[in-house]
XYZ file of N, CA and C in Angstrom:
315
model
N 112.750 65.203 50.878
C 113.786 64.197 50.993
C 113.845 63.407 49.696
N 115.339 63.127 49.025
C 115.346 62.450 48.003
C 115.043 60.573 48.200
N 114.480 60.488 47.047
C 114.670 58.984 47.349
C 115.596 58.353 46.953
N 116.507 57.496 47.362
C 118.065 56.737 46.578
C 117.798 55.539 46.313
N 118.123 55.061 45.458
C 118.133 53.569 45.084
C 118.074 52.539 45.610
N 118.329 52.573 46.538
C 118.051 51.815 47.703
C 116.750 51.928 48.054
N 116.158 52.731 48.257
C 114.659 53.543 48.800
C 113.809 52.686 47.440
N 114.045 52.833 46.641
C 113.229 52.267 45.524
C 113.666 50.849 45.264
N 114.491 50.218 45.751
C 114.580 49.020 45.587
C 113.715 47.755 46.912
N 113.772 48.963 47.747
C 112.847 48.398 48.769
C 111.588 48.732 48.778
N 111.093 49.689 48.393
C 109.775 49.781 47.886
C 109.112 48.281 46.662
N 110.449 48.645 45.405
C 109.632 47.300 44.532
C 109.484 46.226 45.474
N 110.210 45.243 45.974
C 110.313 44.329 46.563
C 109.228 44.025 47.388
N 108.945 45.372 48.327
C 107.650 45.446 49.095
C 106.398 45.213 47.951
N 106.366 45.940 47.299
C 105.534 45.726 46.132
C 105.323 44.712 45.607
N 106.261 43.642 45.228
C 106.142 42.282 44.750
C 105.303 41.389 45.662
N 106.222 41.379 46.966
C 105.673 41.198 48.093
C 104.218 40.703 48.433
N 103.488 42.158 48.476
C 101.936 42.493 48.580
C 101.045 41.648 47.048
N 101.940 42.073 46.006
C 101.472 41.318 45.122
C 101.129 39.836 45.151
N 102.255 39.308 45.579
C 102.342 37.482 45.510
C 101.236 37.247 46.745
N 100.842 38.074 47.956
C 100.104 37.765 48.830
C 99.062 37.658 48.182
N 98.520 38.735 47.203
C 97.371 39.238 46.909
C 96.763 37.867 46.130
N 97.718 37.423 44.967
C 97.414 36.372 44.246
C 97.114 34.892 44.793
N 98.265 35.064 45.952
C 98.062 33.820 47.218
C 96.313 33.753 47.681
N 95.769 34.697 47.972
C 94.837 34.851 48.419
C 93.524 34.740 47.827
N 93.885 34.732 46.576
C 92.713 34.617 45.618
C 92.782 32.794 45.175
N 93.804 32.907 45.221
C 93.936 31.093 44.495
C 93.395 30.451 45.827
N 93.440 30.792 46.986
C 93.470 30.229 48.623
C 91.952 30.001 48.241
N 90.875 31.343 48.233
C 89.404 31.423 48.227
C 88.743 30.883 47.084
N 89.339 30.907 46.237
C 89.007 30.424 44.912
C 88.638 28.286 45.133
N 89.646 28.190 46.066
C 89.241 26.711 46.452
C 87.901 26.805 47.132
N 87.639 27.291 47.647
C 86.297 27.329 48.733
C 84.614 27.614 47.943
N 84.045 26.667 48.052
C 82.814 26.483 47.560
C 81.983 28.070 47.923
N 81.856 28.220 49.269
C 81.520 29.425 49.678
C 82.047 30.516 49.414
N 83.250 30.490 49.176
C 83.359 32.124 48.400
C 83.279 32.014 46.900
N 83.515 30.921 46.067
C 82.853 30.922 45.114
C 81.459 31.382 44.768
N 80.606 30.879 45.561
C 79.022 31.384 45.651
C 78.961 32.931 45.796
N 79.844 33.192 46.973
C 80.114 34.852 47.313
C 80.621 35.966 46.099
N 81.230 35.509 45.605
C 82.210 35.962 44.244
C 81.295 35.791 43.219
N 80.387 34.808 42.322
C 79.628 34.575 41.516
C 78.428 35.861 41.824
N 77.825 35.904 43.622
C 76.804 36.557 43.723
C 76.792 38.241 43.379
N 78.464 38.807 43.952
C 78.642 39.818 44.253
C 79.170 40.235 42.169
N 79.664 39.560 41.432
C 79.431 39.627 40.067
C 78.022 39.812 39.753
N 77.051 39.371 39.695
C 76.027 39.612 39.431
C 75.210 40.695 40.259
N 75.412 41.515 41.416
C 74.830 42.367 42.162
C 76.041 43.607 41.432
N 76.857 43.410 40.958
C 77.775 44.810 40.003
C 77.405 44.829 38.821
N 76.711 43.839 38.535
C 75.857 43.674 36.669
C 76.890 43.433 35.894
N 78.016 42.905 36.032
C 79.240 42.354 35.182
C 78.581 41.892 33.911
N 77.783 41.123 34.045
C 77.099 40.161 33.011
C 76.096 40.827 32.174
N 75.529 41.958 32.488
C 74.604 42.904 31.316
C 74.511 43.668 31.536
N 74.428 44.528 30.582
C 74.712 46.168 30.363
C 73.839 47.036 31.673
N 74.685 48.231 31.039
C 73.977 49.164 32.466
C 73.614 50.208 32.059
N 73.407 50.268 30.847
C 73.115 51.760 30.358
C 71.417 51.572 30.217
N 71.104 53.012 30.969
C 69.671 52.931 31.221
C 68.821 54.363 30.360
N 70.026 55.283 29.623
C 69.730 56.477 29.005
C 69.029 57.397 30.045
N 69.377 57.669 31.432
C 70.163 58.319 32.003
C 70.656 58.303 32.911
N 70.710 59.661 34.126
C 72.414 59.407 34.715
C 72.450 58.360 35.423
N 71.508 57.124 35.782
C 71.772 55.977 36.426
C 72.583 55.068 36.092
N 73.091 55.481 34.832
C 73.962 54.186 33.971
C 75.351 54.867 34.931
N 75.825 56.133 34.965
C 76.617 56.316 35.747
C 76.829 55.564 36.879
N 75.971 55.080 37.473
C 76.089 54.949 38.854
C 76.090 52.952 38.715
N 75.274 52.724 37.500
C 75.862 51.156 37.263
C 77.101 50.926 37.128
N 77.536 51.828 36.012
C 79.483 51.889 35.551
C 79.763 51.656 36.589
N 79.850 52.271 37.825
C 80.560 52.313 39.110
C 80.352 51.198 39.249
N 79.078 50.540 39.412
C 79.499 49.083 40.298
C 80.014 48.180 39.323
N 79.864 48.281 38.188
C 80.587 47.011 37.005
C 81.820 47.450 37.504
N 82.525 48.838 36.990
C 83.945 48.672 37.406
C 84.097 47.710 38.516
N 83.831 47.999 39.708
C 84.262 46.951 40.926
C 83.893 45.590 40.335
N 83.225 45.091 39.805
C 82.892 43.750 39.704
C 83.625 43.132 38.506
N 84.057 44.252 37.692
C 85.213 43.952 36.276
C 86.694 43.919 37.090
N 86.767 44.483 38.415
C 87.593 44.820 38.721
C 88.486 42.987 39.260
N 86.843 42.633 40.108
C 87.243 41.186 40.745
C 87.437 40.138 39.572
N 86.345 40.181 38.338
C 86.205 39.413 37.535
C 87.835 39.193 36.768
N 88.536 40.353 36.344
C 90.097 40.568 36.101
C 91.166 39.621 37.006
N 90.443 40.353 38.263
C 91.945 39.307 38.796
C 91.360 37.892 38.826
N 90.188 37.317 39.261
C 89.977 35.952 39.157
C 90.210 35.118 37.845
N 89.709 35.563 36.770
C 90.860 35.254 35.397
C 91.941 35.122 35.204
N 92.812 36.414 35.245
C 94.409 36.290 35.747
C 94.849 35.352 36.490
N 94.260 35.225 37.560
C 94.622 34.322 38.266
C 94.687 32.746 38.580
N 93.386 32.728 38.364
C 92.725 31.468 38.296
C 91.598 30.718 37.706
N 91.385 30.947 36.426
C 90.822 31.256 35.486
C 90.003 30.199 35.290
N 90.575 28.889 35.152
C 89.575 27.399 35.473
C 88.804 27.671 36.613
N 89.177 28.230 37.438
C 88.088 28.453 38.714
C 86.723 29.520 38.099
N 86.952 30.155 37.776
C 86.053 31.171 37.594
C 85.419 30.019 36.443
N 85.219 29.019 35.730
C 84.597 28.427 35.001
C 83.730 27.228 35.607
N 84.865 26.873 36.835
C 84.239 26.119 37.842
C 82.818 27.045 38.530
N 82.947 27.864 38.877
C 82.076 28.537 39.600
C 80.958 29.154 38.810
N 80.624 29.182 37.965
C 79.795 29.313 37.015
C 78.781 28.762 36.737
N 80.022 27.314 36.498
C 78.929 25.650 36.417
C 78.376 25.614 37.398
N 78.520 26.039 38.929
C 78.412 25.388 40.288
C 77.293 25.963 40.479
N 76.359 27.061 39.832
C 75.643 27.729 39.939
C 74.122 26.705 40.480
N 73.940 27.238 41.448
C 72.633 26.679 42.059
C 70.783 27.462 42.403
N 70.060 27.116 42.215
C 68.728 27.291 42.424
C 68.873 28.537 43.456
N 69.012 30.010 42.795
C 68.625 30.994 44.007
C 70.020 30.904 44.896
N 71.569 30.293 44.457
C 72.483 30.725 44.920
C 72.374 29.591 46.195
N 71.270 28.534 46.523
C 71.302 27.624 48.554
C 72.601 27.134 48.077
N 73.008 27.095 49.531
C 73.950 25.772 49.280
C 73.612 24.448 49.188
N 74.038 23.689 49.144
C 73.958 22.318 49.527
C 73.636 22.404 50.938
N 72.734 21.174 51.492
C 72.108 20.905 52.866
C 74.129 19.973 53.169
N 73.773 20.469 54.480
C 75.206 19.994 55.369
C 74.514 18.315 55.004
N 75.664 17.525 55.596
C 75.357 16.131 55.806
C 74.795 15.963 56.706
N 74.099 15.251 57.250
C 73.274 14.759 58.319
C 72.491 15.810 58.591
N 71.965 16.636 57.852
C 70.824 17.592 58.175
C 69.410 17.267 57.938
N 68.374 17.441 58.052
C 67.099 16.794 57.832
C 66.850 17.363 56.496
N 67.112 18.416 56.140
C 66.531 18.897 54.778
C 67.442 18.255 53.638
């Protein structure tokens, strides 16, 4: 079946669409202390931050996880880029959070 112009004009649109959600969604979490922590941790468990080459085939298998973690690190830049500087600074002792209020610890 051919596709007509129409067919592809509703496809982009859909496409934009999914896009603006996608970005919605990152600026949304990007406010949140806790997925900040989540996002900072899961960067550093893909080795974003230092090399992965181990001279042999294990560096393969690092590449793989940097890609994914270059992958998040990309759009959180793009996107929201003071955040990702925020979250950096926010960096805490072993990743705790802060004790809730009125907690004993």
């Amino acid at each position: 079946m051919r596709q007509t112009e129409e067919d592809r004009k509703r496809e982009q649109e859909r496409a934009e669409r999914i896009e603006r959600a996608q970005l919605k969604d990152v600026k949304e979490l990007m406010q949140l202390p806790a997925f900040r922590r989540y996002a900072r941790r899961y960067l550093t468990l893909c080795n974003v931050f230092e090399t992965t080459f181990t001279g042999s085939s294990e560096t393969f298998f690092r590449e793989g996880k940097r890609a994914v973690g270059t992958t998040i690190l990309g759009e959180i830049m793009k996107i929201v880029p003071g955040q990702f500087a925020q979250m950096m600074a926010e960096r805490m002792p072993d990743d705790e959070p802060e004790p809730e209020p009125g907690s004993d610890q």
